[in-house]
mmCIF file of C-alpha atoms in Angstrom:
data_model
loop_
_atom_site.group_PDB
_atom_site.id
_atom_site.type_symbol
_atom_site.label_atom_id
_atom_site.label_comp_id
_atom_site.label_asym_id
_atom_site.label_seq_id
_atom_site.Cartn_x
_atom_site.Cartn_y
_atom_site.Cartn_z
ATOM 1 C CA ALA A 27 127.719 134.731 203.223
ATOM 2 C CA ALA A 28 128.584 136.104 206.649
ATOM 3 C CA ASN A 29 130.623 138.793 204.917
ATOM 4 C CA ALA A 30 127.447 140.089 203.300
ATOM 5 C CA LEU A 31 126.152 140.998 206.744
ATOM 6 C CA ASP A 32 129.023 143.448 207.139
ATOM 7 C CA LYS A 33 128.072 145.384 204.018
ATOM 8 C CA LYS A 34 126.336 148.729 204.162
ATOM 9 C CA ILE A 35 123.902 150.163 201.658
ATOM 10 C CA ILE A 36 124.761 153.775 200.959
ATOM 11 C CA TYR A 37 123.054 156.174 198.587
ATOM 12 C CA PRO A 38 123.403 159.901 197.920
ATOM 13 C CA LYS A 39 119.967 160.980 199.113
ATOM 14 C CA ASP A 40 120.823 164.676 198.893
ATOM 15 C CA PHE A 41 121.479 164.362 195.161
ATOM 16 C CA LEU A 42 118.620 162.077 194.115
ATOM 17 C CA ASP A 43 115.386 163.249 192.563
ATOM 18 C CA ASN A 44 112.515 164.367 194.771
ATOM 19 C CA TYR A 45 109.194 163.811 193.018
ATOM 20 C CA ASN A 46 109.384 166.148 189.999
ATOM 21 C CA ASN A 47 112.635 167.815 191.054
ATOM 22 C CA PRO A 48 115.380 166.101 189.024
ATOM 23 C CA SER A 49 118.528 164.622 190.496
ATOM 24 C CA ASP A 50 121.848 166.465 190.630
ATOM 25 C CA ARG A 51 123.835 164.617 187.953
ATOM 26 C CA GLU A 52 127.153 166.359 188.616
ATOM 27 C CA ASN A 53 127.136 165.503 192.321
ATOM 28 C CA LEU A 54 125.906 161.980 191.638
ATOM 29 C CA TYR A 55 129.010 161.352 189.560
ATOM 30 C CA LYS A 56 131.218 162.883 192.252
ATOM 31 C CA PHE A 57 129.628 160.518 194.747
ATOM 32 C CA LEU A 58 130.186 157.523 192.472
ATOM 33 C CA TYR A 59 133.805 158.291 191.676
ATOM 34 C CA ASN A 60 134.603 159.113 195.319
ATOM 35 C CA SER A 61 133.194 155.775 196.497
ATOM 36 C CA PHE A 62 135.734 153.529 194.785
ATOM 37 C CA ASP A 63 137.610 153.044 198.078
ATOM 38 C CA SER A 64 134.491 152.078 200.028
ATOM 39 C CA ALA A 65 132.040 150.343 197.681
ATOM 40 C CA ASP A 66 132.332 146.992 195.909
ATOM 41 C CA THR A 67 128.926 146.809 194.196
ATOM 42 C CA TYR A 68 126.979 149.517 192.367
ATOM 43 C CA ILE A 69 123.298 149.610 191.430
ATOM 44 C CA ILE A 70 122.766 152.406 188.921
ATOM 45 C CA PHE A 71 119.454 153.396 187.358
ATOM 46 C CA THR A 72 119.902 155.087 183.992
ATOM 47 C CA ASN A 73 116.632 156.938 184.642
ATOM 48 C CA GLN A 74 118.370 158.629 187.572
ATOM 49 C CA ILE A 75 121.855 159.286 186.228
ATOM 50 C CA ILE A 76 120.771 160.184 182.662
ATOM 51 C CA ASN A 77 117.217 161.542 182.886
ATOM 52 C CA GLY A 78 117.129 162.912 186.412
ATOM 53 C CA GLY A 79 114.689 160.373 187.863
ATOM 54 C CA LEU A 80 111.846 158.035 186.947
ATOM 55 C CA ILE A 81 109.271 160.829 186.681
ATOM 56 C CA THR A 82 111.649 163.069 184.739
ATOM 57 C CA SER A 83 112.340 160.228 182.293
ATOM 58 C CA ARG A 84 108.764 160.716 181.041
ATOM 59 C CA ASP A 85 109.748 164.168 179.758
ATOM 60 C CA PRO A 86 111.165 164.429 176.209
ATOM 61 C CA LEU A 87 113.532 167.177 177.397
ATOM 62 C CA SER A 88 115.391 164.683 179.599
ATOM 63 C CA TYR A 89 116.694 162.962 176.437
ATOM 64 C CA LEU A 90 118.449 166.064 175.101
ATOM 65 C CA GLU A 91 122.239 165.616 174.722
ATOM 66 C CA LEU A 92 121.647 161.902 175.231
ATOM 67 C CA GLU A 93 124.838 160.719 173.512
ATOM 68 C CA GLU A 94 126.911 162.940 175.796
ATOM 69 C CA LYS A 95 125.109 161.598 178.874
ATOM 70 C CA LEU A 96 125.607 158.012 177.723
ATOM 71 C CA ASP A 97 129.311 158.659 177.165
ATOM 72 C CA ALA A 98 129.620 160.008 180.714
ATOM 73 C CA LEU A 99 128.023 156.859 182.140
ATOM 74 C CA THR A 100 130.203 154.613 179.993
ATOM 75 C CA ASP A 101 133.292 156.463 181.230
ATOM 76 C CA PHE A 102 132.265 155.707 184.812
ATOM 77 C CA LEU A 103 131.630 152.045 183.983
ATOM 78 C CA LYS A 104 135.133 151.786 182.534
ATOM 79 C CA SER A 105 136.622 153.313 185.686
ATOM 80 C CA ALA A 106 134.577 150.995 187.898
ATOM 81 C CA LYS A 107 135.940 147.970 186.065
ATOM 82 C CA GLU A 108 139.498 149.265 186.449
ATOM 83 C CA TYR A 109 138.802 149.106 190.190
ATOM 84 C CA ASP A 110 137.285 145.618 189.785
ATOM 85 C CA LYS A 111 133.819 146.682 190.941
ATOM 86 C CA LYS A 112 130.581 144.777 190.387
ATOM 87 C CA VAL A 113 128.090 146.930 188.484
ATOM 88 C CA ILE A 114 124.353 146.408 188.095
ATOM 89 C CA VAL A 115 122.571 148.801 185.739
ATOM 90 C CA VAL A 116 118.803 149.202 185.487
ATOM 91 C CA SER A 117 116.886 150.944 182.694
ATOM 92 C CA VAL A 118 113.147 151.357 183.213
ATOM 93 C CA LEU A 119 111.100 152.069 180.095
ATOM 94 C CA PRO A 120 108.925 155.111 180.920
ATOM 95 C CA ARG A 121 105.209 154.634 181.398
ATOM 96 C CA VAL A 122 102.987 155.067 178.350
ATOM 97 C CA ILE A 123 100.755 157.632 180.077
ATOM 98 C CA PRO A 124 102.235 161.081 179.299
ATOM 99 C CA SER A 125 103.709 163.059 182.161
ATOM 100 C CA GLN A 126 101.341 165.475 183.866
ATOM 101 C CA PHE A 127 104.296 167.850 184.154
ATOM 102 C CA THR A 128 104.556 168.325 180.369
ATOM 103 C CA ASP A 129 102.192 169.662 177.723
ATOM 104 C CA LEU A 130 101.846 166.089 176.446
ATOM 105 C CA TRP A 131 99.369 165.636 179.290
ATOM 106 C CA ASN A 132 96.849 167.749 177.370
ATOM 107 C CA PHE A 133 96.717 164.966 174.763
ATOM 108 C CA ARG A 134 96.975 161.994 177.124
ATOM 109 C CA ASP A 135 93.921 160.066 175.861
ATOM 110 C CA GLU A 136 94.941 160.460 172.227
ATOM 111 C CA LEU A 137 98.564 159.508 172.937
ATOM 112 C CA ILE A 138 97.580 156.476 174.992
ATOM 113 C CA GLY A 139 95.325 155.409 172.127
ATOM 114 C CA PHE A 140 98.189 155.906 169.705
ATOM 115 C CA SER A 141 100.530 153.874 171.924
ATOM 116 C CA ASN A 142 98.050 151.016 172.142
ATOM 117 C CA GLN A 143 97.832 150.858 168.337
ATOM 118 C CA PHE A 144 101.561 151.139 167.882
ATOM 119 C CA GLY A 145 102.102 147.756 166.294
ATOM 120 C CA ASN A 146 99.240 148.191 163.852
ATOM 121 C CA ILE A 147 99.770 151.660 162.358
ATOM 122 C CA ASP A 148 102.468 153.604 160.570
ATOM 123 C CA PRO A 149 103.509 156.506 162.852
ATOM 124 C CA ASN A 150 104.199 158.686 159.812
ATOM 125 C CA ILE A 151 100.694 158.140 158.474
ATOM 126 C CA PHE A 152 99.289 158.825 161.927
ATOM 127 C CA GLN A 153 101.180 162.087 162.234
ATOM 128 C CA ASN A 154 100.244 163.293 158.755
ATOM 129 C CA SER A 155 96.613 162.245 158.740
ATOM 130 C CA LEU A 156 95.498 163.644 162.086
ATOM 131 C CA GLN A 157 95.405 167.280 163.040
ATOM 132 C CA TYR A 158 94.726 166.381 166.656
ATOM 133 C CA PRO A 159 97.033 165.848 168.397
ATOM 134 C CA PRO A 160 99.508 167.938 166.404
ATOM 135 C CA LYS A 161 102.213 165.888 164.743
ATOM 136 C CA GLU A 162 104.928 167.679 166.741
ATOM 137 C CA ILE A 163 103.239 166.390 169.939
ATOM 138 C CA VAL A 164 103.306 162.831 168.577
ATOM 139 C CA ALA A 165 106.956 163.282 167.574
ATOM 140 C CA ARG A 166 107.901 164.463 171.066
ATOM 141 C CA TYR A 167 105.997 161.568 172.623
ATOM 142 C CA LEU A 168 107.824 159.094 170.396
ATOM 143 C CA SER A 169 111.183 160.698 171.243
ATOM 144 C CA ILE A 170 110.798 159.413 174.813
ATOM 145 C CA TYR A 171 110.772 155.816 173.602
ATOM 146 C CA SER A 172 113.396 156.227 170.890
ATOM 147 C CA GLY A 173 115.585 157.762 173.604
ATOM 148 C CA SER A 174 114.943 154.929 176.042
ATOM 149 C CA ASP A 175 115.629 152.484 173.215
ATOM 150 C CA LEU A 176 119.023 154.077 172.585
ATOM 151 C CA ILE A 177 119.835 153.813 176.293
ATOM 152 C CA VAL A 178 118.994 150.101 176.296
ATOM 153 C CA GLU A 179 121.083 149.451 173.194
ATOM 154 C CA ARG A 180 124.102 151.299 174.618
ATOM 155 C CA MET A 181 123.852 149.449 177.922
ATOM 156 C CA LYS A 182 123.559 146.161 176.040
ATOM 157 C CA ASN A 183 126.784 147.058 174.235
ATOM 158 C CA ASN A 184 128.399 147.783 177.596
ATOM 159 C CA VAL A 185 127.377 144.321 178.789
ATOM 160 C CA ASP A 186 129.020 142.850 175.682
ATOM 161 C CA LYS A 187 132.186 144.795 176.570
ATOM 162 C CA GLU A 188 132.016 143.339 180.123
ATOM 163 C CA LEU A 189 131.562 146.771 181.687
ATOM 164 C CA ILE A 190 128.245 145.720 183.274
ATOM 165 C CA ASP A 191 127.773 142.520 185.287
ATOM 166 C CA LEU A 192 123.978 142.567 185.238
ATOM 167 C CA PHE A 193 121.670 144.732 183.131
ATOM 168 C CA VAL A 194 117.995 144.763 184.129
ATOM 169 C CA ILE A 195 115.435 146.171 181.689
ATOM 170 C CA GLY A 196 112.318 147.314 183.549
ATOM 171 C CA GLN A 197 108.973 148.628 182.353
ATOM 172 C CA ASP A 198 106.828 151.241 184.060
ATOM 173 C CA ASP A 199 103.007 151.427 183.825
ATOM 174 C CA THR A 200 101.836 150.080 180.498
ATOM 175 C CA TYR A 201 99.110 148.228 178.576
ATOM 176 C CA LYS A 202 99.063 144.957 176.658
ATOM 177 C CA GLU A 203 99.530 146.438 173.165
ATOM 178 C CA SER A 204 101.501 149.548 174.103
ATOM 179 C CA ILE A 205 104.651 150.934 172.554
ATOM 180 C CA THR A 206 106.782 149.780 175.497
ATOM 181 C CA ASN A 207 105.383 146.265 175.228
ATOM 182 C CA HIS A 208 106.650 146.143 171.653
ATOM 183 C CA GLN A 209 110.036 147.264 172.972
ATOM 184 C CA ILE A 210 110.012 144.614 175.708
ATOM 185 C CA THR A 211 109.148 141.906 173.172
ATOM 186 C CA ARG A 212 112.114 142.988 171.062
ATOM 187 C CA TYR A 213 114.468 143.028 174.058
ATOM 188 C CA MET A 214 113.533 139.478 175.026
ATOM 189 C CA LYS A 215 116.088 138.254 172.471
ATOM 190 C CA TYR A 216 118.797 139.755 174.710
ATOM 191 C CA ASN A 217 117.784 137.661 177.737
ATOM 192 C CA ASN A 218 120.756 135.796 179.178
ATOM 193 C CA GLU A 219 122.562 135.500 182.496
ATOM 194 C CA ASN A 220 123.784 139.109 182.224
ATOM 195 C CA ILE A 221 120.697 140.782 180.714
ATOM 196 C CA ILE A 222 117.275 140.251 182.273
ATOM 197 C CA VAL A 223 113.995 141.708 181.065
ATOM 198 C CA GLN A 224 112.053 142.216 184.290
ATOM 199 C CA PRO A 225 108.910 144.377 183.896
ATOM 200 C CA GLY A 226 108.318 146.686 186.824
ATOM 201 C CA ALA A 227 109.690 149.903 188.256
ATOM 202 C CA ASP A 228 109.095 150.861 191.897
ATOM 203 C CA GLU A 229 109.912 147.388 193.214
ATOM 204 C CA LEU A 230 113.098 146.790 191.211
ATOM 205 C CA THR A 231 115.636 148.123 193.734
ATOM 206 C CA LYS A 232 114.264 145.855 196.453
ATOM 207 C CA LEU A 233 114.151 142.917 194.044
ATOM 208 C CA ILE A 234 117.786 143.427 193.088
ATOM 209 C CA LEU A 235 118.888 143.666 196.722
ATOM 210 C CA ALA A 236 116.945 140.476 197.426
ATOM 211 C CA ARG A 237 118.568 138.788 194.433
ATOM 212 C CA LEU A 238 121.994 139.717 195.802
ATOM 213 C CA ALA A 239 121.041 138.275 199.192
ATOM 214 C CA ARG A 240 119.690 135.167 197.501
ATOM 215 C CA SER A 241 122.978 134.673 195.654
ATOM 216 C CA GLU A 242 124.649 134.277 199.064
ATOM 217 C CA ARG A 243 122.473 131.230 199.751
ATOM 218 C CA THR A 244 122.421 129.392 196.423
ATOM 219 C CA ASN A 245 122.742 126.046 198.229
ATOM 220 C CA ASN A 246 119.582 126.681 200.233
ATOM 221 C CA PRO A 247 116.415 126.072 198.192
ATOM 222 C CA LEU A 248 113.608 128.501 198.903
ATOM 223 C CA ASP A 249 109.953 127.894 198.110
ATOM 224 C CA ILE A 250 106.592 129.530 198.767
ATOM 225 C CA ASN A 251 102.907 128.830 198.330
ATOM 226 C CA LEU A 252 100.893 131.663 196.769
ATOM 227 C CA ILE A 253 97.215 131.453 197.740
ATOM 228 C CA PHE A 254 94.779 133.726 195.886
ATOM 229 C CA SER A 255 91.430 134.803 197.282
ATOM 230 C CA ASP A 256 90.223 134.548 193.666
ATOM 231 C CA PRO A 257 92.395 132.078 191.715
ATOM 232 C CA VAL A 258 90.649 132.845 188.408
ATOM 233 C CA GLU A 259 91.721 136.497 188.567
ATOM 234 C CA SER A 260 95.383 135.531 188.315
ATOM 235 C CA ASN A 261 94.736 134.789 184.635
ATOM 236 C CA GLU A 262 93.574 138.352 183.975
ATOM 237 C CA ILE A 263 95.615 141.401 182.951
ATOM 238 C CA ARG A 264 95.216 144.068 185.626
ATOM 239 C CA ALA A 265 95.493 147.836 185.229
ATOM 240 C CA TYR A 266 98.919 149.165 184.141
ATOM 241 C CA GLU A 267 100.203 145.652 183.436
ATOM 242 C CA ALA A 268 101.145 144.141 180.086
ATOM 243 C CA SER A 269 100.629 140.510 181.089
ATOM 244 C CA THR A 270 98.524 138.390 183.423
ATOM 245 C CA THR A 271 99.163 138.262 187.150
ATOM 246 C CA GLU A 272 100.343 134.664 186.742
ATOM 247 C CA VAL A 273 102.974 135.660 184.186
ATOM 248 C CA ARG A 274 104.101 138.548 186.421
ATOM 249 C CA TYR A 275 104.553 136.511 189.599
ATOM 250 C CA LYS A 276 106.317 133.661 187.780
ATOM 251 C CA LYS A 277 108.881 136.088 186.336
ATOM 252 C CA ILE A 278 109.468 137.536 189.808
ATOM 253 C CA LEU A 279 109.874 134.084 191.351
ATOM 254 C CA ASN A 280 112.359 133.158 188.632
ATOM 255 C CA PHE A 281 114.301 136.411 189.171
ATOM 256 C CA LEU A 282 114.646 135.540 192.871
ATOM 257 C CA ASN A 283 115.227 131.793 192.377
ATOM 258 C CA ILE A 284 112.142 130.820 194.390
ATOM 259 C CA SER A 285 110.045 127.778 193.530
ATOM 260 C CA LEU A 286 106.293 127.342 193.957
ATOM 261 C CA ASN A 287 105.236 124.626 196.372
ATOM 262 C CA GLN A 288 101.679 124.081 197.597
ATOM 263 C CA GLU A 289 103.066 122.240 200.632
ATOM 264 C CA SER A 290 105.501 124.988 201.555
ATOM 265 C CA GLU A 291 105.846 126.294 205.095
ATOM 266 C CA ASN A 292 106.096 129.757 203.553
ATOM 267 C CA VAL A 293 102.803 131.288 202.437
ATOM 268 C CA ALA A 294 101.719 134.542 200.832
ATOM 269 C CA VAL A 295 97.973 135.122 200.752
ATOM 270 C CA ILE A 296 97.081 137.354 197.795
ATOM 271 C CA HIS A 297 93.913 139.373 198.297
ATOM 272 C CA ASN A 298 93.130 140.080 194.671
ATOM 273 C CA LYS A 299 89.447 140.964 194.401
ATOM 274 C CA PRO A 300 87.221 143.515 196.146
ATOM 275 C CA GLY A 301 84.472 142.009 198.299
ATOM 276 C CA LEU A 302 86.518 138.970 199.327
ATOM 277 C CA SER A 303 88.081 140.401 202.497
ATOM 278 C CA GLU A 304 86.351 137.851 204.756
ATOM 279 C CA LYS A 305 87.638 134.969 202.621
ATOM 280 C CA THR A 306 91.140 136.473 202.608
ATOM 281 C CA ILE A 307 91.172 136.831 206.400
ATOM 282 C CA ASN A 308 90.031 133.213 206.765
ATOM 283 C CA LEU A 309 92.874 132.128 204.478
ATOM 284 C CA ILE A 310 95.292 133.985 206.719
ATOM 285 C CA TYR A 311 93.979 132.241 209.841
ATOM 286 C CA ASP A 312 94.103 128.886 208.014
ATOM 287 C CA ASN A 313 97.854 129.397 207.622
ATOM 288 C CA ILE A 314 98.574 131.127 210.913
ATOM 289 C CA ASN A 315 101.162 128.533 212.010
ATOM 290 C CA LYS A 316 103.300 128.687 208.884
ATOM 291 C CA ASP A 317 106.955 129.623 209.229
ATOM 292 C CA TYR A 318 106.434 132.668 207.040
ATOM 293 C CA LEU A 319 103.063 134.303 206.390
ATOM 294 C CA ALA A 320 102.495 137.418 204.310
ATOM 295 C CA LEU A 321 99.553 139.345 202.884
ATOM 296 C CA ILE A 322 99.742 140.843 199.390
ATOM 297 C CA ASP A 323 96.910 143.317 198.897
ATOM 298 C CA THR A 324 96.125 143.773 195.186
ATOM 299 C CA ALA A 325 92.330 144.047 195.180
ATOM 300 C CA TYR A 326 92.630 147.724 194.300
ATOM 301 C CA ILE A 327 95.207 149.671 192.342
ATOM 302 C CA ASN A 328 97.160 152.421 194.144
ATOM 303 C CA ARG A 329 95.829 151.487 197.578
ATOM 304 C CA GLY A 330 95.059 148.703 199.990
ATOM 305 C CA ASP A 331 91.609 147.352 200.852
ATOM 306 C CA PRO A 332 90.358 148.965 204.096
ATOM 307 C CA GLU A 333 87.868 146.111 204.598
ATOM 308 C CA LEU A 334 90.795 143.887 205.538
ATOM 309 C CA PHE A 335 91.555 146.002 208.576
ATOM 310 C CA THR A 336 88.193 146.527 210.223
ATOM 311 C CA GLU A 337 89.252 143.888 212.761
ATOM 312 C CA PRO A 338 92.988 143.604 212.181
ATOM 313 C CA SER A 339 93.955 141.173 214.940
ATOM 314 C CA PHE A 340 95.644 138.955 212.342
ATOM 315 C CA ILE A 341 98.315 141.591 211.627
ATOM 316 C CA LYS A 342 100.514 140.407 214.493
ATOM 317 C CA ASN A 343 100.816 137.049 212.737
ATOM 318 C CA LEU A 344 102.106 138.523 209.481
ATOM 319 C CA LYS A 345 105.787 138.785 208.655
ATOM 320 C CA GLY A 346 105.111 140.806 205.523
ATOM 321 C CA TYR A 347 102.494 143.040 203.926
ATOM 322 C CA SER A 348 102.448 144.832 200.608
ATOM 323 C CA GLY A 349 99.792 146.999 198.973
ATOM 324 C CA TRP A 350 101.310 149.231 196.310
ATOM 325 C CA ASN A 351 100.614 150.967 192.999
ATOM 326 C CA THR A 352 100.181 147.939 190.752
ATOM 327 C CA VAL A 353 99.888 144.182 191.063
ATOM 328 C CA GLY A 354 103.508 143.743 189.983
ATOM 329 C CA ASN A 355 104.733 146.378 192.449
ATOM 330 C CA SER A 356 102.930 144.662 195.318
ATOM 331 C CA ILE A 357 103.933 141.081 194.523
ATOM 332 C CA GLY A 358 107.536 142.031 193.748
ATOM 333 C CA SER A 359 107.932 144.080 196.926
ATOM 334 C CA GLU A 360 106.622 141.311 199.165
ATOM 335 C CA LEU A 361 108.530 138.437 197.544
ATOM 336 C CA ALA A 362 111.696 140.521 197.891
ATOM 337 C CA ASN A 363 110.807 141.026 201.553
ATOM 338 C CA PHE A 364 110.424 137.254 201.920
ATOM 339 C CA VAL A 365 113.922 136.618 200.542
ATOM 340 C CA ILE A 366 115.524 139.293 202.732
ATOM 341 C CA PHE A 367 113.647 137.979 205.794
ATOM 342 C CA ASP A 368 114.896 134.447 205.101
ATOM 343 C CA PHE A 369 118.447 135.713 204.612
ATOM 344 C CA LEU A 370 118.548 137.673 207.867
ATOM 345 C CA LYS A 371 116.809 134.927 209.836
ATOM 346 C CA SER A 372 119.350 132.376 208.661
ATOM 347 C CA PHE A 373 122.105 134.431 210.298
ATOM 348 C CA ARG A 374 120.044 135.118 213.424
ATOM 349 C CA CYS A 375 119.834 138.813 212.595
ATOM 350 C CA LEU A 376 116.110 138.958 213.351
ATOM 351 C CA LYS A 377 114.511 138.869 216.728
ATOM 352 C CA LEU A 378 111.048 137.421 216.188
ATOM 353 C CA VAL A 379 108.437 138.398 218.758
#
């Protein structure tokens, strides 16, 4: 495990996407091939290397020449295995809300409605029976998910050929009955030690890094107590999620090999309902002497709750905070932080003040 502390995380920031500017695929491959002498583990997002980024992967145009792009990635995977490298590949299913950078955005409500009926209607009937949106718009929208489906199937084949050590299938913003939820349900049959269906997007890199750190300490059990300001809410499906908060956090805990324990010395207080800031702050002070104390702020989507910080003297007692786009983003980011904190503390890499 001590060897893991000597490792560096490097990434080609000059060639990655920047918001809606796509990544530089040619230079990304140069970076990958040129790193065989220095790197031993690769984390590759197909959204980045194939589509040009997570946002770009919402654009039907990013799936043009897809077979050629998949062949290029497979060629790299073969080379990486010749050099005996560990390879982790992640494919995130694009969100069901159309991209605001395409003309699909003009039909967003209709397309979201179509997506949420996907399991109950025949797409051909839908396209032929409705003049609005035009059937070519529906076809382009569907091409995003048929393209992402092809990517998943090819990566699954690469796992079978032992070119990929771990394949993670993620899922960006969605709804319970959406088209991507039907895809995720179908991919569940692939779940094994080398293929993991792990809904989420923004938090996945941190989760994977935490999982790698956790694998260095498999003989050290890790547990946590999750305390909700509103326990009932954890059984609800929040915005942009396909399952309840309880299902989401249990999948994240399982991914990181963390157990739940109400007596744990590690606590994350989850502020999950507006108007309960006083109760949340009291819960924090009730657990102020725990070995690890974090605040996960999910009362609102896409922002934190400012009422928590009107008198923020408790902040100095926190070892972690997360308030992100969605409930899954926030919980995943903080639980990953918990694992990384535990890993570094165990090797005295943290100076706690």
